[in-house]
Structure formats: C-alpha cells, structure tokens
PDB file of C-alpha atoms in Angstrom:
ATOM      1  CA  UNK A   1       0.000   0.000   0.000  1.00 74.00           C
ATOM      2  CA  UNK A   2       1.076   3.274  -1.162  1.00 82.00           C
ATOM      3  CA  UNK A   3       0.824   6.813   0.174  1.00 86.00           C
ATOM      4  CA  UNK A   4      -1.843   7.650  -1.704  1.00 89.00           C
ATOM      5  CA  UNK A   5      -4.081   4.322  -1.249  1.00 91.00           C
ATOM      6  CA  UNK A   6      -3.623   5.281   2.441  1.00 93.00           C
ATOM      7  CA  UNK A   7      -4.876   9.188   2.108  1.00 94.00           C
ATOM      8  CA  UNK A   8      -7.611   7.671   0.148  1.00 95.00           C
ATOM      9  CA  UNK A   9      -8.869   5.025   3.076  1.00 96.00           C
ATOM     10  CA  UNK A  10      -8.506   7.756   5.553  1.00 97.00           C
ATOM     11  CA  UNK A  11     -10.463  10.435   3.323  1.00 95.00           C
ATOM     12  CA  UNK A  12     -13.407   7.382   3.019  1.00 95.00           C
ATOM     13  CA  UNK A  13     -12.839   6.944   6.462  1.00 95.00           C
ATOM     14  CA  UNK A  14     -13.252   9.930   7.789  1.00 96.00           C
ATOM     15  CA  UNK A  15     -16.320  10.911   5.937  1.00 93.00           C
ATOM     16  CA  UNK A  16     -18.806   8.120   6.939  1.00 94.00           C
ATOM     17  CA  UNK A  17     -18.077  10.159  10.502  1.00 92.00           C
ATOM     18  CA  UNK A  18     -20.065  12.745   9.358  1.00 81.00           C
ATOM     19  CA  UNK A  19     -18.028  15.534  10.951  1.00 88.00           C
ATOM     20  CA  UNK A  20     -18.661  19.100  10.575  1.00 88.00           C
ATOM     21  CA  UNK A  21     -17.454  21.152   7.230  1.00 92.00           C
ATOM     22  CA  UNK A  22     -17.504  24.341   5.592  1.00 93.00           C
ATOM     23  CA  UNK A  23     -16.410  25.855   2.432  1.00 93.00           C
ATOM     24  CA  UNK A  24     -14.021  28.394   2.213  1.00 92.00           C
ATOM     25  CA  UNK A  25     -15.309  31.752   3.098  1.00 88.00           C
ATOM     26  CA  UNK A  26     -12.925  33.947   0.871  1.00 91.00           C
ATOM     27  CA  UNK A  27     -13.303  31.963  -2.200  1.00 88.00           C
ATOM     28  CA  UNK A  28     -10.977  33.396  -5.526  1.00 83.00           C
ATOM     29  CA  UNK A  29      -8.705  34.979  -3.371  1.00 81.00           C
ATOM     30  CA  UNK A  30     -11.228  37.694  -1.703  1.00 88.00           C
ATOM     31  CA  UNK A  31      -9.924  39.742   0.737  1.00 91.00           C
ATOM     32  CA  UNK A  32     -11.096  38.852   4.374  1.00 90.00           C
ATOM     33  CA  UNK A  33     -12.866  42.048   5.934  1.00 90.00           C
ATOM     34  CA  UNK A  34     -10.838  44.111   8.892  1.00 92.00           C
ATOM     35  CA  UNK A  35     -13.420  42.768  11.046  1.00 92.00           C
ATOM     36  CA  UNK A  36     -12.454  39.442  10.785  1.00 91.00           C
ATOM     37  CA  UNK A  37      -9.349  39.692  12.068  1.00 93.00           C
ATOM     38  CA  UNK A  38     -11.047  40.360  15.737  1.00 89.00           C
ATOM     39  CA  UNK A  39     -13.603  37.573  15.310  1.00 92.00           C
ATOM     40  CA  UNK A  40     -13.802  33.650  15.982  1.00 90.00           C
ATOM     41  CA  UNK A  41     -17.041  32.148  14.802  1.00 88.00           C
ATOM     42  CA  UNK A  42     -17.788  28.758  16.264  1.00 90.00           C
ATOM     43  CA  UNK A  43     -14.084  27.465  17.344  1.00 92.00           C
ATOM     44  CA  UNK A  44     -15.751  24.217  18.007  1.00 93.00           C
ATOM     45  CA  UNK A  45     -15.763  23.729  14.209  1.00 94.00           C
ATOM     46  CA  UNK A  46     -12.435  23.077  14.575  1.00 96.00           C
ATOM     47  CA  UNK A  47     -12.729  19.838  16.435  1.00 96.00           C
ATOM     48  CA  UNK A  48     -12.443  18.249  12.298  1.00 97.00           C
ATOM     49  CA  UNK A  49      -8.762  18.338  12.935  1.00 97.00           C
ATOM     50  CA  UNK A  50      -9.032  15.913  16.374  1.00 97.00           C
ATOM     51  CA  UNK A  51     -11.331  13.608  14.208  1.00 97.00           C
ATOM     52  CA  UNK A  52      -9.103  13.344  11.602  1.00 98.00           C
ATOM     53  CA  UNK A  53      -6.019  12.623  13.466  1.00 98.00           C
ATOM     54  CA  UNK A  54      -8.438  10.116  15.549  1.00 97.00           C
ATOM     55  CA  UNK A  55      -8.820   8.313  11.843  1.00 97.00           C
ATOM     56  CA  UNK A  56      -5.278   8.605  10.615  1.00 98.00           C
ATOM     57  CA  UNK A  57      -4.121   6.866  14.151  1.00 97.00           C
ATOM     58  CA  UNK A  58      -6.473   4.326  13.661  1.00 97.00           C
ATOM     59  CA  UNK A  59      -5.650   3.411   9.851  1.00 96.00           C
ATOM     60  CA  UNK A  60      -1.897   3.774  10.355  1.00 97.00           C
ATOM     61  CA  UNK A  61      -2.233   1.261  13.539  1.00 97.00           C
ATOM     62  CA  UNK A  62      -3.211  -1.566  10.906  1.00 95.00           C
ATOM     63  CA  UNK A  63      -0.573  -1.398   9.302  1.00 94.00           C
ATOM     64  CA  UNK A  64       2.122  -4.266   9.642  1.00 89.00           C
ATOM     65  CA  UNK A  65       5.252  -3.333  12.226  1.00 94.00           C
ATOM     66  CA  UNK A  66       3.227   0.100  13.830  1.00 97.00           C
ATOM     67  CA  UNK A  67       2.404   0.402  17.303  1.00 97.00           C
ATOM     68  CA  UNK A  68      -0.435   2.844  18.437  1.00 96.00           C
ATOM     69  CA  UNK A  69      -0.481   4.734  21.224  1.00 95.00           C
ATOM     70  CA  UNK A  70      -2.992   6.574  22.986  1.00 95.00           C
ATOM     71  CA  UNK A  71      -1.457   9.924  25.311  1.00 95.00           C
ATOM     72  CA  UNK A  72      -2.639  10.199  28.669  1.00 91.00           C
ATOM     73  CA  UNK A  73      -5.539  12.491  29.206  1.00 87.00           C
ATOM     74  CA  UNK A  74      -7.059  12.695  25.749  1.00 86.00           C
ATOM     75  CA  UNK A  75      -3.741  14.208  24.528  1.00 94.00           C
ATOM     76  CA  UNK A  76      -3.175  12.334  20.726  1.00 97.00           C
ATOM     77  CA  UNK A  77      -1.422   9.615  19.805  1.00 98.00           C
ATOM     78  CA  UNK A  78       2.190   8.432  19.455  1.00 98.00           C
ATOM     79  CA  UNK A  79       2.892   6.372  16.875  1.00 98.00           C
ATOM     80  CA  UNK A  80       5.353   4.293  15.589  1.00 98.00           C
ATOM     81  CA  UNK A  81       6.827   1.931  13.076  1.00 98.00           C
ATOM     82  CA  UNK A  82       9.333  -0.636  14.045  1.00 97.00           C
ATOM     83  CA  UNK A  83      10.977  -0.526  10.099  1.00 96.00           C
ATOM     84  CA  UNK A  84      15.104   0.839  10.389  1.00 96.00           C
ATOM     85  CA  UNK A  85      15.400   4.188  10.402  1.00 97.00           C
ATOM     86  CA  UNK A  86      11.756   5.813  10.759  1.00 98.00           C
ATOM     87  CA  UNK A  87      10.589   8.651  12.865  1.00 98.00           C
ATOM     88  CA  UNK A  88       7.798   7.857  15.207  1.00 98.00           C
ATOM     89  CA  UNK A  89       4.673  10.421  14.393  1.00 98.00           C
ATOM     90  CA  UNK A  90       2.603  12.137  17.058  1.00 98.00           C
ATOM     91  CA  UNK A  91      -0.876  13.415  17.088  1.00 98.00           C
ATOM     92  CA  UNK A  92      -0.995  15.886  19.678  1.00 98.00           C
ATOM     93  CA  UNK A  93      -4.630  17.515  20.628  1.00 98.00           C
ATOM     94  CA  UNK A  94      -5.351  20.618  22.796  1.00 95.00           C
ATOM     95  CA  UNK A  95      -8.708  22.042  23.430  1.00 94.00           C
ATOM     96  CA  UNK A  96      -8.164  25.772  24.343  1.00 90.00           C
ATOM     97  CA  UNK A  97      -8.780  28.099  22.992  1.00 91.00           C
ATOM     98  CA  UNK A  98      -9.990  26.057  20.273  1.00 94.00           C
ATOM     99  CA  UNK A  99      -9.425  22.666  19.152  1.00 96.00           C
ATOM    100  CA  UNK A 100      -5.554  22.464  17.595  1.00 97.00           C
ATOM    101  CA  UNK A 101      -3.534  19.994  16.704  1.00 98.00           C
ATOM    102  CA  UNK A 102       0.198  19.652  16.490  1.00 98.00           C
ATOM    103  CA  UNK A 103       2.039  17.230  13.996  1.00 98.00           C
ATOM    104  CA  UNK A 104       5.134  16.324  14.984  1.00 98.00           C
ATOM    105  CA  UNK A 105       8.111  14.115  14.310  1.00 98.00           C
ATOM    106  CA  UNK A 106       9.967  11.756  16.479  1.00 97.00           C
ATOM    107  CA  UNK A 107       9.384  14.477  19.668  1.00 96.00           C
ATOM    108  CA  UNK A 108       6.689  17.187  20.953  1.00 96.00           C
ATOM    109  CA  UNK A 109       9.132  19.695  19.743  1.00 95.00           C
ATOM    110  CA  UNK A 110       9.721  19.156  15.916  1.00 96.00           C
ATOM    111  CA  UNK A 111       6.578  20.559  15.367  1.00 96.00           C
ATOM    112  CA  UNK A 112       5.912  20.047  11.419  1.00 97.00           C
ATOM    113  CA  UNK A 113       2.438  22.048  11.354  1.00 96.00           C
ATOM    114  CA  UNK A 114       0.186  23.346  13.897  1.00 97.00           C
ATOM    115  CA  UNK A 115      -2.972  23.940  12.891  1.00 98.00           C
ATOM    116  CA  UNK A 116      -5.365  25.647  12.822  1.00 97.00           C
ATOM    117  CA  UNK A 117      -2.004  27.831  12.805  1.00 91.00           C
ATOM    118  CA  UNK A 118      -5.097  30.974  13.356  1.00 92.00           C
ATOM    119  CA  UNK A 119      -8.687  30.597  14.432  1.00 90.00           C
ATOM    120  CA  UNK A 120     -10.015  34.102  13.709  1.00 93.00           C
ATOM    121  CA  UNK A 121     -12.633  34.346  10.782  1.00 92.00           C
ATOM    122  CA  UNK A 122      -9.838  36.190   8.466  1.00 93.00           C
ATOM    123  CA  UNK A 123      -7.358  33.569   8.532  1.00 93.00           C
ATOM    124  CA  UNK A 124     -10.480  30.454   7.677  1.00 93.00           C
ATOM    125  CA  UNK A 125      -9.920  28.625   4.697  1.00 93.00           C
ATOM    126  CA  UNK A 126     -12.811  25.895   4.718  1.00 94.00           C
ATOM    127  CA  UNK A 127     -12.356  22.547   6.244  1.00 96.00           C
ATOM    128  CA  UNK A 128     -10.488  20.643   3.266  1.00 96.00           C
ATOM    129  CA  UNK A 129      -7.724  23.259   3.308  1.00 96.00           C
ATOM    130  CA  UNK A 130      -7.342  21.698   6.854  1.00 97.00           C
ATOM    131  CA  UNK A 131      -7.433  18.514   6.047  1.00 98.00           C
ATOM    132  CA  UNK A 132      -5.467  18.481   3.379  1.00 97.00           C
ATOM    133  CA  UNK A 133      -2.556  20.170   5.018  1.00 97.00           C
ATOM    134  CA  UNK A 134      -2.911  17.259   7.817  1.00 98.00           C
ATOM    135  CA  UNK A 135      -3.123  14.449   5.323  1.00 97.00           C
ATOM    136  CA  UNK A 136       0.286  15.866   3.586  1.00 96.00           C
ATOM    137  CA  UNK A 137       1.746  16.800   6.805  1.00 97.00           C
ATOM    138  CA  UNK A 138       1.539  12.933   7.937  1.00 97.00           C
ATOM    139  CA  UNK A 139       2.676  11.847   4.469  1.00 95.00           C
ATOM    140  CA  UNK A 140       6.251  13.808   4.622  1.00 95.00           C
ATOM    141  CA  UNK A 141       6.546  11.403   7.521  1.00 97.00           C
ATOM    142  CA  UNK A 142       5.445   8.059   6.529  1.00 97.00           C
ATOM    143  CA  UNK A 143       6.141   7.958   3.497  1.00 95.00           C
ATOM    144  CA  UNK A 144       9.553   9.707   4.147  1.00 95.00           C
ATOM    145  CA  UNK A 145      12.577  10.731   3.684  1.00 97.00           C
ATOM    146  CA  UNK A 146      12.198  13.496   6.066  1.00 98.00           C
ATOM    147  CA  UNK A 147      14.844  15.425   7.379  1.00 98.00           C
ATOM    148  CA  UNK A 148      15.516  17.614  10.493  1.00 98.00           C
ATOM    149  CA  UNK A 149      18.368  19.460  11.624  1.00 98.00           C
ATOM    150  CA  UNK A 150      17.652  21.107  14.901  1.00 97.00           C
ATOM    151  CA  UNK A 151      20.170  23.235  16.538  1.00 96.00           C
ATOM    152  CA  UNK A 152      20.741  26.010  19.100  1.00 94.00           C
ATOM    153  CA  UNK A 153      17.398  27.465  18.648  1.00 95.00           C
ATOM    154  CA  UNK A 154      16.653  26.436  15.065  1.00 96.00           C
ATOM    155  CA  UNK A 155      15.388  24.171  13.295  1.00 97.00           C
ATOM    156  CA  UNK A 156      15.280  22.799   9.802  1.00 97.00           C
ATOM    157  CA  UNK A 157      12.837  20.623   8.278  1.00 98.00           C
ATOM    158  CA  UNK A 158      12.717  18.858   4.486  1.00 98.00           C
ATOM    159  CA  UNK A 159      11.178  16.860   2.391  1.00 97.00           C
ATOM    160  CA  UNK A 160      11.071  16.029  -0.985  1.00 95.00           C
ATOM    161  CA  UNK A 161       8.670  18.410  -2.290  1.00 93.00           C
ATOM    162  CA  UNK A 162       8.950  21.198   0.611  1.00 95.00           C
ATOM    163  CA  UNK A 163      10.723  22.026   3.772  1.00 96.00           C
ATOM    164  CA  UNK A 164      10.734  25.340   6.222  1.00 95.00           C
ATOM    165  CA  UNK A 165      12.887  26.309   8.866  1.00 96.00           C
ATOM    166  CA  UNK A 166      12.797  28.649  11.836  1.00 96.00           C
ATOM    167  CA  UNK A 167      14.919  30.244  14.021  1.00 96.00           C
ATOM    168  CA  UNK A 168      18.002  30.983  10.974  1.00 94.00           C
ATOM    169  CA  UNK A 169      19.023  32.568   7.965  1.00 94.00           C
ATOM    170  CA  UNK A 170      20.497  30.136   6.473  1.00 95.00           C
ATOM    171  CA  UNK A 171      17.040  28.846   5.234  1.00 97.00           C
ATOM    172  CA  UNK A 172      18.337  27.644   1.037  1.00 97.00           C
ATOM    173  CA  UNK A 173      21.844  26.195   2.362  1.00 97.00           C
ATOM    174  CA  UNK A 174      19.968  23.661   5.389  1.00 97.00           C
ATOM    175  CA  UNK A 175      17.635  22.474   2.353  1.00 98.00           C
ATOM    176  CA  UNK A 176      20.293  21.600  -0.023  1.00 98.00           C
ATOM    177  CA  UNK A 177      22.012  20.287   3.464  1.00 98.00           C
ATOM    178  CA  UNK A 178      19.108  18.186   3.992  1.00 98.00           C
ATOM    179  CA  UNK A 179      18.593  17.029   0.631  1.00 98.00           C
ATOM    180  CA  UNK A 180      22.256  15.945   0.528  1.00 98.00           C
ATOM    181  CA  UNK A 181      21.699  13.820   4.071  1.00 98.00           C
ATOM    182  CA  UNK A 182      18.240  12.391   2.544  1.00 98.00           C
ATOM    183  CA  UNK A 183      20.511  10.962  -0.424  1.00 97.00           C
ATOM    184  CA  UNK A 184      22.649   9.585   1.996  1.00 97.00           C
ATOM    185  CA  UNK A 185      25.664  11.757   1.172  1.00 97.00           C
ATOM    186  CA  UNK A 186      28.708  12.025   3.438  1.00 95.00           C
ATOM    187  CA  UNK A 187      28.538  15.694   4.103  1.00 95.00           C
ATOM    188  CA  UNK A 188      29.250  17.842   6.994  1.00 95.00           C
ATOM    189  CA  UNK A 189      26.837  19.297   9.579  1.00 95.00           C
ATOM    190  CA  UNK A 190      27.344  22.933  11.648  1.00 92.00           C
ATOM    191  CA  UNK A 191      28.955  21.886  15.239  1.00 94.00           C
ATOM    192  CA  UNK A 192      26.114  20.890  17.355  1.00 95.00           C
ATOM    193  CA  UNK A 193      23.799  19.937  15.475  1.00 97.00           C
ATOM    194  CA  UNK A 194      21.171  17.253  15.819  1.00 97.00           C
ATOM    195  CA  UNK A 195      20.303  15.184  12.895  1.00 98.00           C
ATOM    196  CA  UNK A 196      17.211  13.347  12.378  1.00 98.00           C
ATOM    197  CA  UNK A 197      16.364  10.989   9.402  1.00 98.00           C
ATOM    198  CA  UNK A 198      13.260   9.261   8.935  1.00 98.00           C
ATOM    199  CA  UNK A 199      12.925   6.551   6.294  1.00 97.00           C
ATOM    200  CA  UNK A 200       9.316   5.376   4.773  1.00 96.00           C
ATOM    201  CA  UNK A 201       7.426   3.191   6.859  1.00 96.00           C
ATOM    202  CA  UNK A 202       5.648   1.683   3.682  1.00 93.00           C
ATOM    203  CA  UNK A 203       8.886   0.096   2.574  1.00 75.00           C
TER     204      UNK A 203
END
C-alpha cells in the first residue's frame, strides 16, 4: 500500500463520521474584511482536525510493524513503526482556545504544522484546506525521507517536495544540506547539530 491508497482510506474513512465542514469563506482569493481579524465564529468547528487525526491513528495502527499509542488524558497519539530508520509520528490535541492539533516528528518539539495555525474568521480557509494540510503533513513522515536538523534554537525541516525552517538565515543552504543527508551523502553538519532521518514506513 502506497501513500496515496492510504490518504484515500482515511479520506473514506473519515467521511462516513459525518463531521462538521464548511467551504471556504474567501473563495478566488477575496480579501477577508478588517473585522475578521477580531472575530472567531464557532471554534468548536475546529474539532475536524481531532477527528481526523483520531482516523489517521487508527488506519496507520493496521498497518504491519506500527504500534499505536494513545497519550494520557485525551492528549493524541504516538505512533510508531518498528521498520530501520523511521521517525515515530505524534498526534498531539489541545482544546483551548480552540481545538488544535500539532504534527510532529519523532518528539513534541519538531513541530511540522500546527494547525489551525489561526482561528479568527480572516485567517479560515474551509475545512479541506485543513485537512489536506494534515493528510500531507503525515505523508512527509510516513512515506519519508524526512529530514531535520535542529540546533541552538533552530530548526530545519525537508522533504522532498517542501521544507521550512525557523529560528536561521540560512534557510536555502539547510535544504540543499538536507537534501544531501536524505541521499545519503557524506557531508558535513554545523557543530552541534542534531540530525534526524526518517525513512518510509511503507517500505
């Protein structure tokens, strides 16, 4: 099974839940109004992001060689595959001020997208834009390579059709680095530091 045969079971999936969804409200590219900056209509809406993490935890837990945890307190999910050199994925929830989610790799702080990454009105972009950055957040790590270079209060993060960094200015040179280290190159890394490759867990 493929990346995309396993987007596709948890799209299926996740619709015969029957959770909430909207369109987007600035369709074409219109401008949001100055009042929407201020506002937050219904942040329970945002509970689609908890349901579909529930549903990619519980499709990626059938496959062969991946654990499944649940975090204490309603908190996510931790999971993991037992194939050489992956990164374990975790699904981490929080409920104020609005439902959120963080995706993150290997640890609670490589943080690959947060999101909603803004609840107000202005920043809404319809429930598939959600989803869809979820569903290709997850793939950049199971489906791998995915790369990330953390260091003394940066980070760097790349995959094979994206990356972003934080923290440094060295944003186009820690790409190429990464891409290099995803090829498996012998290549040198700034003093200090930490490297972290994860391989596909679909083989």
């Amino acid at each position: 099974m493929g990346a995309a045969d396993l987007q596709a079971r948890v799209a299926a999936r996740h619709r015969r839940l029957a959770t909430r969804s909207w369109p987007d409200p600035h369709p074409e590219g219109a401008l949001p109004r100055d009042e929407e900056y201020s506002r937050l209509t219904d942040p329970g809406r945002y509970g689609v992001v908890h349901s579909r993490a529930r549903v990619w935890a519980e499709e990626l837990a059938e496959l062969p060689d991946v654990a499944s945890f649940a975090l204490p307190d309603g908190g996510g999910f931790r999971l993991a595959s037992s194939r050489p050199g992956t990164l374990p994925l975790l699904l981490l929830t929080r409920d104020e001020p609005f439902p959120l989610l963080d995706l993150c790799a290997a640890r609670p702080d490589v943080v690959l997208q947060s999101l909603p990454d803004c609840g107000c009105d202005a920043c809404d972009r319809g429930s598939d834009d959600l989803l869809d950055a979820i569903d290709e957040t997850i793939g950049t790590v199971v489906d791998g390579p995915l790369v990330v270079l953390c260091g003394d209060g940066w980070q760097a993060r790349w995959w094979p059709h994206g990356g972003s960094s934080s923290g440094t200015g060295r944003h186009v040179a820690l790409m190429e680095l990464c891409r290099r280290l995803a090829d498996r190159e012998d290549v040198r890394v700034p003093e200090g530091t930490e490297v972290l490759i994860g391989r596909s867990w679909l083989g």
